[in-house]
Coordinates of C-alpha atoms in Angstrom, one line a residue:
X1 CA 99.1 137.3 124.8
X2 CA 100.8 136.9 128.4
X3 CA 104.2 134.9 128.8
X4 CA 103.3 134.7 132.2
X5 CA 100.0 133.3 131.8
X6 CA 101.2 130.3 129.2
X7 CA 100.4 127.1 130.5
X8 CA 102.5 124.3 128.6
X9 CA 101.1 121.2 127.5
X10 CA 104.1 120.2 125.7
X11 CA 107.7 119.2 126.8
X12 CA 110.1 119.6 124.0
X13 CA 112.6 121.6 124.5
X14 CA 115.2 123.4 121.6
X15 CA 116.2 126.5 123.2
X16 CA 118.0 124.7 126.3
X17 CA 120.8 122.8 124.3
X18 CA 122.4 125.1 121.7
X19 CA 121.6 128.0 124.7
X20 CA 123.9 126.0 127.1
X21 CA 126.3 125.5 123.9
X22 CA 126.5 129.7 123.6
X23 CA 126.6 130.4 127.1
X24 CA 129.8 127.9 127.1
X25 CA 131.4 129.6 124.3
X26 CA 130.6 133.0 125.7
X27 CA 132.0 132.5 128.8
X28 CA 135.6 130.6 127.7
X29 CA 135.9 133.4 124.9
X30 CA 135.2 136.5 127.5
X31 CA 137.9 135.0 129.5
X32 CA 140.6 134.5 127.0
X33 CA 140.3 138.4 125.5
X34 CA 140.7 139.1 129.4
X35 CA 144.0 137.4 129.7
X36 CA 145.0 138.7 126.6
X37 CA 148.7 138.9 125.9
X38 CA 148.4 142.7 124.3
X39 CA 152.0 142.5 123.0
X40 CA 151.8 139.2 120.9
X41 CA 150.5 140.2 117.8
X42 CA 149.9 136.6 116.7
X43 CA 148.4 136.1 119.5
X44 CA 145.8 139.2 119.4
X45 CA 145.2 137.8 115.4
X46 CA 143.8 134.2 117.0
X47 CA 142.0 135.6 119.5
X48 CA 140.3 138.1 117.2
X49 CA 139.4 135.5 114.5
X50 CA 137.9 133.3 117.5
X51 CA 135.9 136.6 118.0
X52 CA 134.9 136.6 114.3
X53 CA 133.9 132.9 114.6
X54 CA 131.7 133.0 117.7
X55 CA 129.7 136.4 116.1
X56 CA 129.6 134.6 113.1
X57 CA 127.9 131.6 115.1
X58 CA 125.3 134.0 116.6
X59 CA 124.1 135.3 113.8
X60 CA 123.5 132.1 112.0
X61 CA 121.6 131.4 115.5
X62 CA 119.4 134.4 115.4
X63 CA 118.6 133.6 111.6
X64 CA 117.7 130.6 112.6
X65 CA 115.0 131.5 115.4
X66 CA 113.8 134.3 112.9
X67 CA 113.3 131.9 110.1
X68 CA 112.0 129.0 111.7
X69 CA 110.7 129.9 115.3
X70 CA 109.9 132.7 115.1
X71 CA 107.1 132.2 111.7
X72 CA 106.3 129.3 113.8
X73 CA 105.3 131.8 116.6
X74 CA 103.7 134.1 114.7
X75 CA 101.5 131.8 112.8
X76 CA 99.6 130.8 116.2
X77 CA 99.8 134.0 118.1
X78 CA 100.4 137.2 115.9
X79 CA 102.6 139.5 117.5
X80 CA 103.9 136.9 120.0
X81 CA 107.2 137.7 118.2
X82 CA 107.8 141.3 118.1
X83 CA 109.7 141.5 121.4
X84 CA 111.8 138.8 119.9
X85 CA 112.4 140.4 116.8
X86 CA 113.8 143.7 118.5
X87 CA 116.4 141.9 120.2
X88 CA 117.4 139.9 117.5
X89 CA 118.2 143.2 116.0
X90 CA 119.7 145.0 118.7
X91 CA 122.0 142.0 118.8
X92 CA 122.8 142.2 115.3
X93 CA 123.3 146.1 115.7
X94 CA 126.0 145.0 118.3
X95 CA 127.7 142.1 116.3
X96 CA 128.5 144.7 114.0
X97 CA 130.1 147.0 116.6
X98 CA 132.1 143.8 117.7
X99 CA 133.6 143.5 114.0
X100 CA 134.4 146.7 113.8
X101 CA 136.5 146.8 117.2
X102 CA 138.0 143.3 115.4
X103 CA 139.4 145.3 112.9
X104 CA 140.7 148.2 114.4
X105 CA 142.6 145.5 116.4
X106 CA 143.5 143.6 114.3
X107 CA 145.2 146.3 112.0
X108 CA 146.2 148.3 115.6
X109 CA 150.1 148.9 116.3
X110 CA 151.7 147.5 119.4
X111 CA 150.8 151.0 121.5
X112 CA 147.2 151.3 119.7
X113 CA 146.7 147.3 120.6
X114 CA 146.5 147.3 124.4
X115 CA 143.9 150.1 124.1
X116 CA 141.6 148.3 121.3
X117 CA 142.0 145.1 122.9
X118 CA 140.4 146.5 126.5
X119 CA 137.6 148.4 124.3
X120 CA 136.8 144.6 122.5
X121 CA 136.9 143.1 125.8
X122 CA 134.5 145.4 127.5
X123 CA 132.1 145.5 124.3
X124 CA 132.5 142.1 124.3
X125 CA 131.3 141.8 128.0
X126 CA 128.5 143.6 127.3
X127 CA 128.0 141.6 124.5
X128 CA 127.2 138.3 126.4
X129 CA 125.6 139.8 129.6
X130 CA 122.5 140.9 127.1
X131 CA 122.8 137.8 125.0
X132 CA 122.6 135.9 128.3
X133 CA 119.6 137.4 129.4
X134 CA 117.9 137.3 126.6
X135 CA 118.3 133.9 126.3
X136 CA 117.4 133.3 129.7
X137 CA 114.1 135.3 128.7
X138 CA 113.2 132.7 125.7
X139 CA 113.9 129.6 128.2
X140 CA 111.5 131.1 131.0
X141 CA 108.7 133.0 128.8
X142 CA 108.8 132.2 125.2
X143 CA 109.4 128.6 125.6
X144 CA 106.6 128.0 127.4
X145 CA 104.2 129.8 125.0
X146 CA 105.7 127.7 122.2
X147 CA 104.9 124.5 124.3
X148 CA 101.2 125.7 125.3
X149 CA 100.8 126.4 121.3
X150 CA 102.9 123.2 119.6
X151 CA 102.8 119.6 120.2
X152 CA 106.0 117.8 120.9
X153 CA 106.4 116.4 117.6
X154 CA 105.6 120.1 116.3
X155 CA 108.2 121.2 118.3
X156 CA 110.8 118.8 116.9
X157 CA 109.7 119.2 113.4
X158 CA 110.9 122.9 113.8
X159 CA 114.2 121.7 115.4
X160 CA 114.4 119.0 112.6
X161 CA 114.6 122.0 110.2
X162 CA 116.9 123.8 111.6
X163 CA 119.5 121.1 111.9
X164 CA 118.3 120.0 108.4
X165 CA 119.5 123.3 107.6
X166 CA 123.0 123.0 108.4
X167 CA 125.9 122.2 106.6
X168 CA 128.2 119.0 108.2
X169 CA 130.4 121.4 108.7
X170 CA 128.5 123.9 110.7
X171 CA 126.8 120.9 112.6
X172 CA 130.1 120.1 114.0
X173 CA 130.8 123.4 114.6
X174 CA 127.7 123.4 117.1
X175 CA 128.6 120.1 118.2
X176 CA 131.9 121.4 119.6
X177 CA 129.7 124.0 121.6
X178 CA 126.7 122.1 122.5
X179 CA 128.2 118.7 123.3
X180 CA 130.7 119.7 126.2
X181 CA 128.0 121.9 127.9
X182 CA 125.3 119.0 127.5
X183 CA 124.7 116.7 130.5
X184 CA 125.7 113.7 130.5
X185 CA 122.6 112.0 129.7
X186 CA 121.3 114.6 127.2
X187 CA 124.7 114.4 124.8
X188 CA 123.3 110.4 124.7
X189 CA 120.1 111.9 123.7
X190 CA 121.4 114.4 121.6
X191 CA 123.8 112.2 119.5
X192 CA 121.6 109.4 119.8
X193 CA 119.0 111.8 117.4
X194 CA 121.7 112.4 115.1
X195 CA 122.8 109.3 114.2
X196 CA 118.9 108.3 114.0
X197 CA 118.7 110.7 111.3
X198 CA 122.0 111.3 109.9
X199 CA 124.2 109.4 107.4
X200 CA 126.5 106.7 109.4
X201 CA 129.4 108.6 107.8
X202 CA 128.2 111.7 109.2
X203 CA 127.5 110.1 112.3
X204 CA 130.9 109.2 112.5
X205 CA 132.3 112.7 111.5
X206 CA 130.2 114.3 114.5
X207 CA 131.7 111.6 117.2
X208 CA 135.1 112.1 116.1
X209 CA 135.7 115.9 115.2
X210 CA 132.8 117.4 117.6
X211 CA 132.8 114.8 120.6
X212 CA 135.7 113.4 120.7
X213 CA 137.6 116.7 119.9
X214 CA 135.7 118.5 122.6
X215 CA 135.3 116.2 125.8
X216 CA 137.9 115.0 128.2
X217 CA 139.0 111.4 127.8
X218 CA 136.6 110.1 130.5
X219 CA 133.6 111.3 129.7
X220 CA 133.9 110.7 125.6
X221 CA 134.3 106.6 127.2
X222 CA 130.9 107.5 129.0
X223 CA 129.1 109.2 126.1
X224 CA 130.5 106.3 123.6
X225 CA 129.1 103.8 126.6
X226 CA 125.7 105.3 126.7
X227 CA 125.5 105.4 122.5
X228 CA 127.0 101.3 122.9
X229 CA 129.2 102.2 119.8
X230 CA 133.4 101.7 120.5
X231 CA 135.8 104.7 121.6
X232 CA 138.0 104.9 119.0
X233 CA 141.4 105.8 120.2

């Protein structure tokens, strides 16, 4: 089958969100193991758990699209996948190289630090330069062979597992990453879906520790506005 030649019939889109939500996180995380202050071992011991966290993160993600897209795929056009499935693994071989320099970092002395903490920082760059083009590459060709294959309700079916999939904990956890990258009008969208399906509790939970906790002031009012539910303060 050719990406190219997909013609989508469908509109539904589950890549875009939790892509924009990674790309965020990429991007703030790259920066802070920049800026590094080297001779604060507290302060190297943060930044290399929020290393931790954000692989961690990743990996749930490509389990996720391996479990659930990618069978998906697979079962309308055999072989659509492979491609897929050798990044996904390149990616994991490099997650595993990222731990490793966490580590040695972690456990470094103050003259082995500076040293360990460039290597992290470079792998780390790296890191997100392939992670960003391949998901550019599942936004621009994969997405629209899943849309030529699935109907939109298909399509959401497959996100509806996922998300069914996650722990409360974990869904806030994305919610801090995909929430502030969202546009305005898709975080109404997107929390509006959740507390269409979700528990009012859990509803409540995402609002408070995922958008509240992750958008400035101003723009929580406007998301709260769009919902019509009350800003807490």
């Amino acid at each position: 089958m050719s990406f190219i030649q997909a013609k989508p019939t469908a509109t539904f889109d589950f890549y875009g969100p939790i892509h924009k939500g990674l790309r965020l996180a990429h991007a703030q995380l790259l920066v802070r193991l920049g800026c590094a202050d080297v001779d604060s071992g507290q302060a190297v011991a943060e930044l290399v758990a929020d290393v931790r966290t954000q692989c961690h993160l990743a990996e749930h993600h490509l389990a996720n699209e391996d479990l659930w897209v990618h069978t998906a795929l697979e079962a309308r056009a055999p072989g659509a996948s492979a491609r897929l499935a050798q990044s996904h693994d390149h990616h994991r071989h490099a997650i595993e190289e990222l731990e490793e320099l966490c580590a040695r970092a972690e456990g470094a002395d103050a003259l082995e630090r500076p040293a360990l903490m460039r290597r992290l920082y470079l792998r780390y760059s790296v890191f997100v330069a392939e992670d960003f083009a391949h998901m550019a590459e599942e936004e621009q060709l994969i997405l629209p062979v899943l849309q030529s294959l699935f109907t939109d309700e298909e399509l959401a079916s497959i996100e509806d597992c996922i998300l069914s999939g996650l722990t409360p904990e974990e869904l806030i956890t994305f919610g801090r990453l995909m929430i502030p990258a969202a546009t305005p009008r898709d975080r109404v969208v997107f929390l509006g879906a959740i507390r269409a399906n979700a528990p009012a509790e859990a509803f409540g939970a995402i609002m408070e520790m995922a958008a509240k906790a992750s958008l400035a002031p101003t723009d929580y009012a406007r998301l709260c506005d769009g919902l019509g539910v009350a800003a807490q303060g």
